[in-house]
Short mmCIF file of C-alpha atoms and ligand atoms in Angstrom, two decimals:
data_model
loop_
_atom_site.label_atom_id
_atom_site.label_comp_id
_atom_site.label_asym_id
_atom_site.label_seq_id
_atom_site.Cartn_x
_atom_site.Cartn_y
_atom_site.Cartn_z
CA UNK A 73 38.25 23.88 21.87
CA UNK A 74 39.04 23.86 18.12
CA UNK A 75 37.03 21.83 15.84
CA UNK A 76 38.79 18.28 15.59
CA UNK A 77 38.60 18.79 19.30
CA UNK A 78 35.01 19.34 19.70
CA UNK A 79 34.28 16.37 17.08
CA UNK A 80 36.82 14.00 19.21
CA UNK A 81 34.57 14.77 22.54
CA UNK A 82 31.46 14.47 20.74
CA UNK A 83 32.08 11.24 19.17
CA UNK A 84 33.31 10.14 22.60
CA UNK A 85 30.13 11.41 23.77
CA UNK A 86 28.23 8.87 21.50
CA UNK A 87 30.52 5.81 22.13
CA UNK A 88 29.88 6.12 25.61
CA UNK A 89 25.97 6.56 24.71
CA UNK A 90 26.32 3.58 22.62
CA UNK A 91 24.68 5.94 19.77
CA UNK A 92 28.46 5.21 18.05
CA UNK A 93 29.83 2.08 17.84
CA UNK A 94 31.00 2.00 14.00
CA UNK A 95 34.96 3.55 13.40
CA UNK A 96 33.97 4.00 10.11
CA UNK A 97 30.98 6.40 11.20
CA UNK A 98 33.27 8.26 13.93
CA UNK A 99 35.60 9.09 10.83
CA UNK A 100 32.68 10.55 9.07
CA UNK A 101 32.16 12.57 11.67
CA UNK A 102 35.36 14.37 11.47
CA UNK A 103 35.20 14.53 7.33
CA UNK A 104 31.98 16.22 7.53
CA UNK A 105 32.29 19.03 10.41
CA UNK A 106 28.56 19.49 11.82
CA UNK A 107 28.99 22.90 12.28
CA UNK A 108 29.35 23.49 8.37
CA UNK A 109 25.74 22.48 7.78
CA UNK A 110 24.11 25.04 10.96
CA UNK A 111 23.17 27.79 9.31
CA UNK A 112 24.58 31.42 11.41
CA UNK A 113 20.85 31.93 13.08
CA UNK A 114 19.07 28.74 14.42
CA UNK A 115 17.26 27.37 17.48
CA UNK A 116 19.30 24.89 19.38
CA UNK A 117 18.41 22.25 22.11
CA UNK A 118 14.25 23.14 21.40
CA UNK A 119 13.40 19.60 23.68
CA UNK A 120 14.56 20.96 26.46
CA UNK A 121 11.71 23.95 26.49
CA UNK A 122 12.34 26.67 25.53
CA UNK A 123 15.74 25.80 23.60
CA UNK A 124 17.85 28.97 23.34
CA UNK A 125 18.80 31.25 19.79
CA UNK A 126 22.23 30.45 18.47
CA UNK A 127 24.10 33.54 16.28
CA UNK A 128 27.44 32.07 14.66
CA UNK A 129 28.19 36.60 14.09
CA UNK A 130 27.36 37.20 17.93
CA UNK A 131 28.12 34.35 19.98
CA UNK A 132 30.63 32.42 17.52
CA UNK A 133 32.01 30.35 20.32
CA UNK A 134 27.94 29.57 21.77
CA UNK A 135 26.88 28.59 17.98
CA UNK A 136 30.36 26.12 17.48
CA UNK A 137 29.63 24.27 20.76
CA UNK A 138 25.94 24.34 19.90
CA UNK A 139 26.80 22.47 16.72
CA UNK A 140 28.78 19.61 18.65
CA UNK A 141 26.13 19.22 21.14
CA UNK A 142 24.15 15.92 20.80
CA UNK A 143 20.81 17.90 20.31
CA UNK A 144 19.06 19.06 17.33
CA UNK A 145 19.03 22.10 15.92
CA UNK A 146 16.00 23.91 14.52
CA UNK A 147 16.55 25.54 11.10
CA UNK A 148 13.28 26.02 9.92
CA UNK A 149 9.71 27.01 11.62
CA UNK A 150 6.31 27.04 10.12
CA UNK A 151 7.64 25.82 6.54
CA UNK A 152 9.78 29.10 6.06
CA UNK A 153 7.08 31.46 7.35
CA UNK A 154 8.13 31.98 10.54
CA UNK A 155 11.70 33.75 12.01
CA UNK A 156 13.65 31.60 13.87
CA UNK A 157 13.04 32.50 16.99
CA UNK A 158 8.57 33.05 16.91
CA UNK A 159 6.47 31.18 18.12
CA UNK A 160 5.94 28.42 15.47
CA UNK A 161 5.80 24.80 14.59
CA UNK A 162 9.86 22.93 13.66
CA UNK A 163 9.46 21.66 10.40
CA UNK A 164 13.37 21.47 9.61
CA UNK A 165 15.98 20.87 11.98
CA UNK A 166 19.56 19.21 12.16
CA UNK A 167 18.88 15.87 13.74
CA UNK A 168 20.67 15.37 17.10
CA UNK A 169 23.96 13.54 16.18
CA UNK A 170 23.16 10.33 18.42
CA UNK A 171 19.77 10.33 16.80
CA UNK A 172 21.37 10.33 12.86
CA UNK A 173 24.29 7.84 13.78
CA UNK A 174 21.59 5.07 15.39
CA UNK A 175 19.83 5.19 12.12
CA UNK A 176 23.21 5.62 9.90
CA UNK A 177 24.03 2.33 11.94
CA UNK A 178 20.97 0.69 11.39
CA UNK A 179 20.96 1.45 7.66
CA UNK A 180 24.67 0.20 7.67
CA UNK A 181 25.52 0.48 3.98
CA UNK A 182 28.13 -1.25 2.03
CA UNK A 183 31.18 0.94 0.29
CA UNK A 184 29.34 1.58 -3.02
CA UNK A 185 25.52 0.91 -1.94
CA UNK A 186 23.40 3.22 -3.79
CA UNK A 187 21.41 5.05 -0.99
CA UNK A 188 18.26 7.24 -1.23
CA UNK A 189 17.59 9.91 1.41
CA UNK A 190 14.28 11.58 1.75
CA UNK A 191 14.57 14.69 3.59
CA UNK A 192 17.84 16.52 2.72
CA UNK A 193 17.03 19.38 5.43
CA UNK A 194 20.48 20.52 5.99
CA UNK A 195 22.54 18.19 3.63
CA UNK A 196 24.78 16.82 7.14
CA UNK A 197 23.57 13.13 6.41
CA UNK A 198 23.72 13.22 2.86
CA UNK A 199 27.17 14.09 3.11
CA UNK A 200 28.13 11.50 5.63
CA UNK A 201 26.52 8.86 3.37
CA UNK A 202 28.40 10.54 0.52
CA UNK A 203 31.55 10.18 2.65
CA UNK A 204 30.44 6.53 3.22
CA UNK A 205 29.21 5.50 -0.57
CA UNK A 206 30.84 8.13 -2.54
CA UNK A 207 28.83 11.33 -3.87
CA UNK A 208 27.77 9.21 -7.41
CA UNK A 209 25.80 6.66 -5.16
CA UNK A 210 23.74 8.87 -3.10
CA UNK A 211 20.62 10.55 -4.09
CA UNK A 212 18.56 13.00 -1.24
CA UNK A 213 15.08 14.40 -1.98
CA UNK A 214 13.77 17.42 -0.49
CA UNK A 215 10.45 19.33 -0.53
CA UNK A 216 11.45 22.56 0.20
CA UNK A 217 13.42 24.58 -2.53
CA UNK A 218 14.85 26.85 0.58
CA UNK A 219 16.22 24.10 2.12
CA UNK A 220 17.59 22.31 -1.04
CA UNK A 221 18.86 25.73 -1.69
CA UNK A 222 20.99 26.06 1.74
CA UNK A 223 21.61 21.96 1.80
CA UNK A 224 23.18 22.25 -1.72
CA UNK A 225 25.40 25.38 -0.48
CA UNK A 226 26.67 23.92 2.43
CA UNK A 227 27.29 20.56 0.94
CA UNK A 228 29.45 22.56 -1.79
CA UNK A 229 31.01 24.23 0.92
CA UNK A 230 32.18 20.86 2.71
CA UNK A 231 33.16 19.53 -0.48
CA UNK A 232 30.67 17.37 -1.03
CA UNK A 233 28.39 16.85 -4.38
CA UNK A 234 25.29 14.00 -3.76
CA UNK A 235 22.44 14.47 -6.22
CA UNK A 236 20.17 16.61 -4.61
CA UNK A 237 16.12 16.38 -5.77
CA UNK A 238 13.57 18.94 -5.26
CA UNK A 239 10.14 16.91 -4.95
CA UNK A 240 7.99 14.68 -2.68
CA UNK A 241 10.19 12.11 -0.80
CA UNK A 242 6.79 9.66 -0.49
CA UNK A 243 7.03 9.16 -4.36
CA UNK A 244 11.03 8.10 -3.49
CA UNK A 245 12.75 8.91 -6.90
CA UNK A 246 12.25 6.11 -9.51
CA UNK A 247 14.95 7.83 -11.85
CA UNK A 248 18.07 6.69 -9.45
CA UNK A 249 16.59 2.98 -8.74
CA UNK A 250 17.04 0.57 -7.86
CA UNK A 251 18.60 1.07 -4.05
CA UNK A 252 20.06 -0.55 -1.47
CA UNK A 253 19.82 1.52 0.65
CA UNK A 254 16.81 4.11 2.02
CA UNK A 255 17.12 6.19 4.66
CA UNK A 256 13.77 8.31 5.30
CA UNK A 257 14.89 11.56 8.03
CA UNK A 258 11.46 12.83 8.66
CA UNK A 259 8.81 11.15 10.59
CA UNK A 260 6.29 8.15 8.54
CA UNK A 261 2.68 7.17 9.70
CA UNK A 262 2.15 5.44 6.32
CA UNK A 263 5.14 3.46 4.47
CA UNK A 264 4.40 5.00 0.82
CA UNK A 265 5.08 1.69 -1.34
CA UNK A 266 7.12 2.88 -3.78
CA UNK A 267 10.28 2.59 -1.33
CA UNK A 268 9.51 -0.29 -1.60
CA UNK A 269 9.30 -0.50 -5.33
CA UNK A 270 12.49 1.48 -5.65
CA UNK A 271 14.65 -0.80 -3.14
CA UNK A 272 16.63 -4.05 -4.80
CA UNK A 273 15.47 -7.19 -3.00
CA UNK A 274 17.56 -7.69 0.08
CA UNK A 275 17.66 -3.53 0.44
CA UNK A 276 17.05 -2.08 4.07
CA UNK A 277 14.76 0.53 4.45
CA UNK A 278 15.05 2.59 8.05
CA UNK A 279 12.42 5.37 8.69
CA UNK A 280 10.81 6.60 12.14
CA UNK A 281 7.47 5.31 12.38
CA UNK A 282 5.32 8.32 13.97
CA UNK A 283 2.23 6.75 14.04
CA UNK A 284 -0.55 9.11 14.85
CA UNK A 285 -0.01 7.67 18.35
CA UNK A 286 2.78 8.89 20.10
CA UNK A 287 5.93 8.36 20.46
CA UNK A 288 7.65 7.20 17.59
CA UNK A 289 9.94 3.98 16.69
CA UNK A 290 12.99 3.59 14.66
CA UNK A 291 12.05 0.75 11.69
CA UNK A 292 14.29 -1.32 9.90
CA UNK A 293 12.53 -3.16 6.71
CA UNK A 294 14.32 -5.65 4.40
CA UNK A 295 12.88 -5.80 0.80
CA UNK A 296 11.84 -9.20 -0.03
CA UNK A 297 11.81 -10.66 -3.64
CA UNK A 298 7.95 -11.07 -3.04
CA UNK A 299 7.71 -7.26 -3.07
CA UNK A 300 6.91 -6.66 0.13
CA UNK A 301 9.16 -5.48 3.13
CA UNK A 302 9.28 -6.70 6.74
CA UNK A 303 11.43 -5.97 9.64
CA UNK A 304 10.90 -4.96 13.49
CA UNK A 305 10.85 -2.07 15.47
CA UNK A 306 14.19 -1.64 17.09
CA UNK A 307 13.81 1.52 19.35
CA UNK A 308 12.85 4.84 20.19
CA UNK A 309 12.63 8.35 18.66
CA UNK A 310 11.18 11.26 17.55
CA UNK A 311 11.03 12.91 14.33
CA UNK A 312 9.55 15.94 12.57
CA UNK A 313 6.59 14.44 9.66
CA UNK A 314 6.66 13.90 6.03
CA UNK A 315 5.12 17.27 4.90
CA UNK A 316 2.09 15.36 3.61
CA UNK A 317 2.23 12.64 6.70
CA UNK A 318 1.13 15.21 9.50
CA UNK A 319 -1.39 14.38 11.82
CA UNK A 320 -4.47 16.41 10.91
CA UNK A 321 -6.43 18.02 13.67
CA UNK A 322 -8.96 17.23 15.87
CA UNK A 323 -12.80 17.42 14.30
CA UNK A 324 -14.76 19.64 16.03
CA UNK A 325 -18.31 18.26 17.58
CA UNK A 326 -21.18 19.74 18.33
CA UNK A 327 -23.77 16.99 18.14
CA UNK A 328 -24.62 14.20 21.07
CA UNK A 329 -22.48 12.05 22.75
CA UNK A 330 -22.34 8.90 24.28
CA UNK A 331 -21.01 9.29 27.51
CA UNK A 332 -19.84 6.44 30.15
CA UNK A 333 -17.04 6.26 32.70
CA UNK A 334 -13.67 4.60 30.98
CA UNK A 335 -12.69 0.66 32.42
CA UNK A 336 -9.13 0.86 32.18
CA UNK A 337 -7.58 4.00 34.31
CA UNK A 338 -6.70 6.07 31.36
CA UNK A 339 -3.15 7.09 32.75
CA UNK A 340 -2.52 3.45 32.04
CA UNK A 341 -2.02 3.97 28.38
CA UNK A 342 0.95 7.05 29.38
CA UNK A 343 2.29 4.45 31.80
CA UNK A 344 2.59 1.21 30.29
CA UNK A 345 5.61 1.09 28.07
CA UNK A 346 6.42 1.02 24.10
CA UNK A 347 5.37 -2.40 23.55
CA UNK A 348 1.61 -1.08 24.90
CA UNK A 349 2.08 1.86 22.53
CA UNK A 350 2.89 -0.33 19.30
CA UNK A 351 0.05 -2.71 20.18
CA UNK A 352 -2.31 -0.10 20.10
CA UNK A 353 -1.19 1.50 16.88
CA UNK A 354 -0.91 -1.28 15.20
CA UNK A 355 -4.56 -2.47 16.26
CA UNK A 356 -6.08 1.37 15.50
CA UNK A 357 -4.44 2.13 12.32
CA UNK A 358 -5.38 5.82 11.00
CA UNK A 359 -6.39 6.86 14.72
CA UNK A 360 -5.18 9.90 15.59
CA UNK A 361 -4.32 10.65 19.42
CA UNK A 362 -3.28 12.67 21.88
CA UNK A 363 -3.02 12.89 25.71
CA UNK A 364 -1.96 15.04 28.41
CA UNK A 365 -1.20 13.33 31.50
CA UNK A 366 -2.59 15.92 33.97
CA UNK A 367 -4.05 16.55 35.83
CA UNK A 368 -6.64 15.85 35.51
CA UNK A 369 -5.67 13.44 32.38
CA UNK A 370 -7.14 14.33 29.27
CA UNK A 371 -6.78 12.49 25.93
CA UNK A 372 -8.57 12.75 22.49
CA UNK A 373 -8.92 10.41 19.74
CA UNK A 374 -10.37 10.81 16.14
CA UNK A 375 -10.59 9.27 12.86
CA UNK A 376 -12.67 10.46 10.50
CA UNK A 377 -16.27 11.65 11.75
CA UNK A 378 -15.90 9.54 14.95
CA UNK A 379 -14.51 10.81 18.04
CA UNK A 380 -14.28 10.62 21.57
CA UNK A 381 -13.01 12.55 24.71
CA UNK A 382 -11.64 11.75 28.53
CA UNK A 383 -11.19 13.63 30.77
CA UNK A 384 -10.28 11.84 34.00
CA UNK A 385 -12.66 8.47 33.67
CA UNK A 386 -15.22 10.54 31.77
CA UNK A 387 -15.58 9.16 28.82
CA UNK A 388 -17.31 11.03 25.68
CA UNK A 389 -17.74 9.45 22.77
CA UNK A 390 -19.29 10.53 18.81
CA UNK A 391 -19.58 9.33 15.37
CA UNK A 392 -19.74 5.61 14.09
CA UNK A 393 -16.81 4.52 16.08
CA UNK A 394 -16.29 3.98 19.86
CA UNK A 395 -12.73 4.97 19.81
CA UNK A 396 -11.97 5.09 23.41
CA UNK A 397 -13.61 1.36 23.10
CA UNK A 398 -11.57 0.72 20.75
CA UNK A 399 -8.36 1.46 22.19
CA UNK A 400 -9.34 -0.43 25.46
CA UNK A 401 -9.70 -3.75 23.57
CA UNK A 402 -6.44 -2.82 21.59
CA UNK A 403 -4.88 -2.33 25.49
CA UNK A 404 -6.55 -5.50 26.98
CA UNK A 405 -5.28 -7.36 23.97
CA UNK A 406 -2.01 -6.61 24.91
CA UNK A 407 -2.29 -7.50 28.64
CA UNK A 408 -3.68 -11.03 27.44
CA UNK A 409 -0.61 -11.26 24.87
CA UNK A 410 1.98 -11.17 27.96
CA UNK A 411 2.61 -7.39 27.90
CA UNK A 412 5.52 -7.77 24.95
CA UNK A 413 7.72 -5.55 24.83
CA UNK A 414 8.30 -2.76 21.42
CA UNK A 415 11.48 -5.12 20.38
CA UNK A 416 8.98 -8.47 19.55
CA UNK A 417 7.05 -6.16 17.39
CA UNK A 418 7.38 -5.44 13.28
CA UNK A 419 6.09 -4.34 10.54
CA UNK A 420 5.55 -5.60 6.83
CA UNK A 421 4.42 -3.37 3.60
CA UNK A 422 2.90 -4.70 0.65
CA UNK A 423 1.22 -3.19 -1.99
CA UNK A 424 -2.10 -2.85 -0.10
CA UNK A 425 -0.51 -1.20 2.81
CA UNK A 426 0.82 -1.90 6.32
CA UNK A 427 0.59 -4.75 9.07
CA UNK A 428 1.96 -4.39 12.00
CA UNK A 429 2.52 -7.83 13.49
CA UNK A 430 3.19 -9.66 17.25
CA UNK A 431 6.79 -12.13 16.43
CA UNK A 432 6.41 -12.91 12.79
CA UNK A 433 4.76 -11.61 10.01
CA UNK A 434 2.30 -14.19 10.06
CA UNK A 435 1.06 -13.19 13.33
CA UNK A 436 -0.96 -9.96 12.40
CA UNK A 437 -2.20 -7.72 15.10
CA UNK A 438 -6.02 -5.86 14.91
CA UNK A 439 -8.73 -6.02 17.05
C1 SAM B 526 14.57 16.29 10.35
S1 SAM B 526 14.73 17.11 8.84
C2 SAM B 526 15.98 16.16 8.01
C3 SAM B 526 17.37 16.40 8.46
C4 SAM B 526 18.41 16.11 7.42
N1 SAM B 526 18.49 14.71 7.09
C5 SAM B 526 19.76 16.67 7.79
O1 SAM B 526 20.74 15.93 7.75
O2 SAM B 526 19.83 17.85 8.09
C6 SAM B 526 13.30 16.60 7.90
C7 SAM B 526 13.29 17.16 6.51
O3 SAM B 526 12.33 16.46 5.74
C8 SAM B 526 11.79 17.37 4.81
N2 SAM B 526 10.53 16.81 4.29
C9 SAM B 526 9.31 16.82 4.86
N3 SAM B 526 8.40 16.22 4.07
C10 SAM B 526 9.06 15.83 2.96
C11 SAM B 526 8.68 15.14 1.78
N4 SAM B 526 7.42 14.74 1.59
N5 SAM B 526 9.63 14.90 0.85
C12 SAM B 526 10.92 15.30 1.04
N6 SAM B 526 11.34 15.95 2.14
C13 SAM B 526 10.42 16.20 3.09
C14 SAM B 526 11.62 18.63 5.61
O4 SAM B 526 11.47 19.77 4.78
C15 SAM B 526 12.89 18.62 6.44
O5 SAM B 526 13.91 19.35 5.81
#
């Protein structure tokens, strides 16, 4: 297959997926060829363990199809200091192209919208927004000066010119507001107000919420003229964190716990759906979990100095907080709600922070 060819199947791929529904976006596909923005050594399809090395020199016809595959493709590993192809954690990848047209169709910009990207990685999206807005209106930030580096090469390459910024995406990039538009490409626990701040009233914002629960949700905010944002979650999906976003790790213990046997069967909280997820993040803000499923299940949760352990029903608990408490009052809350599902769920940021709220915004969810 030759390029246009492999765009044309991919794009019919997405339609089918109902990732694509847009003719304006399926155009920007074939203006801004994928492949241009894989660099010739990267780690492709890494969901589907183990994910496989892709070598544009070796296996040139392996590397094109990888790069009109819907899957991501890894481009970076432990912040630069890992090969591709160690053992190491992603922390830059091509999105997987259903996963960046969703949110390019949730974000949904007008011709002309001034749009701010945080997270250039590869420079793929900024140059489909540039196709969409025109290079003038778009501004990406990235952390890494490698990446800018490569994004800013390949985006020359494709013919392309958005302004590119080197800095920290959670500070947006006052300089180039106000937007319209915001599109955030790396996973967000915390919505950093100044998106907000930077965004003209009536401005969407769309960002992957990761909350330190997993998994994550796509978010779609509109900026009110109140200064604050609000909007629902409208679906799944997984993304890499904001640099300074990522979930810290698990405090050791070595002091006394409180042990008891859990209420709720703990493989409940795997099995109960996204609406049970969003419930309990938004009721345990700043709680960091995670869980195997087992078995035996095991799950931990932290915050802080407090803690607390399962294994099966076993329940261990330490610090100030009763976490696993906690998140079975957050779970029963939910039950007693009706069970809602992710979709009647949203979120509004003001300047003191985020609320995560059950219909409307003036129905705030905690415990
Ligand atoms: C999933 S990749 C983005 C993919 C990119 N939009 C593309 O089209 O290739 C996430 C990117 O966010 C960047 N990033 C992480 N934390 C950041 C921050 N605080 N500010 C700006 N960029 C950040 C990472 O370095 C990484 O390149």
């Amino acid at each position: 297959m030759n390029v246009p060819e492999h765009i044309e199947a991919l794009a019919d791929m997405l339609t089918a997926s109902g990732e694509l529904t847009d003719p304006a976006w399926r155009a920007a596909l074939h203006a801004v060829p994928r492949h241009r923005f894989v660099p010739p050594v990267a780690w492709a399809n890494p969901y589907n363990a183990p994910g496989f090395r892709i070598d544009g020199g070796q296996r040139p016809h392996e590397w094109l199809s990888a790069a009109y595959a819907d899957q991501p493709i890894i481009t970076q590993l432990d912040d630069g200091a890992t090969e591709i192809g160690g053992e190491g954690d992603y922390t830059s990848s091509l999105s997987a192209p259903g996963v960046v047209l969703e949110f390019l169709e949730l974000l949904d910009p007008y011709e002309g919208d001034r749009v701010l990207e945080i997270g250039t990685g590869s420079g793929w999206t900024a140059a489909l927004l540039a196709y969409r807005v025109g290079d003038e209106n778009v501004t990406s930030v990235e952390i890494d000066p490698d990446l800018l580096a490569r994004a800013a090469a390949n985006l020359e390459g494709a013919g392309y010119s958005p302004r590119l910024v080197l800095g920290d995406g959670a500070e947006g990039w006052q300089e180039g507001a106000p937007y319209d538009r915001v599109h955030v490409t790396a996973g967000v626990s915390q919505v950093p107000y100044s998106w907000i701040e930077q965004t003209r009233p009536g401005g969407v914002i769309v960002f992957p919420w990761m909350p330190e629960f997993e998994p994550g949700h796509k978010v779609r905010l509109i900026v009110g003229d109140d200064g604050t944002a609000t909007g629902r979650f409208v679906g799944g999906t997984r993304y890499m964190m904001l640099r300074n976003q990522r979930t810290p790790t698990a405090p050791t213990h070595e002091g006394p716990y409180r042990e008891r046997s859990s209420v709720l069967d703990p493989r409940r909280i795997l099995r109960s759906g996204y609406g049970a997820d969003v419930a309990i993040a938004g009721c345990l803000p700043h709680v960091s979990m995670v869980f195997e499923p087992g078995p035996p299940f095991e799950g931990w949760l932290w915050t802080g100095d407090s803690g607390a352990h399962v294994v099966g029903p076993d329940v261990r608990q330490f610090g100030e907080r009763d976490l696993w408490d906690e998140l079975e009052a957050a779970f029963f809350r939910w039950v007693k709600w009706g069970q809602p599902e992710r979709g009647r769920f949203g979120m509004t940021v003001t300047p003191d922070g985020q609320q995560v709220w059950l219909d409307s915004p003036d129905n705030p969810i905690s415990l």
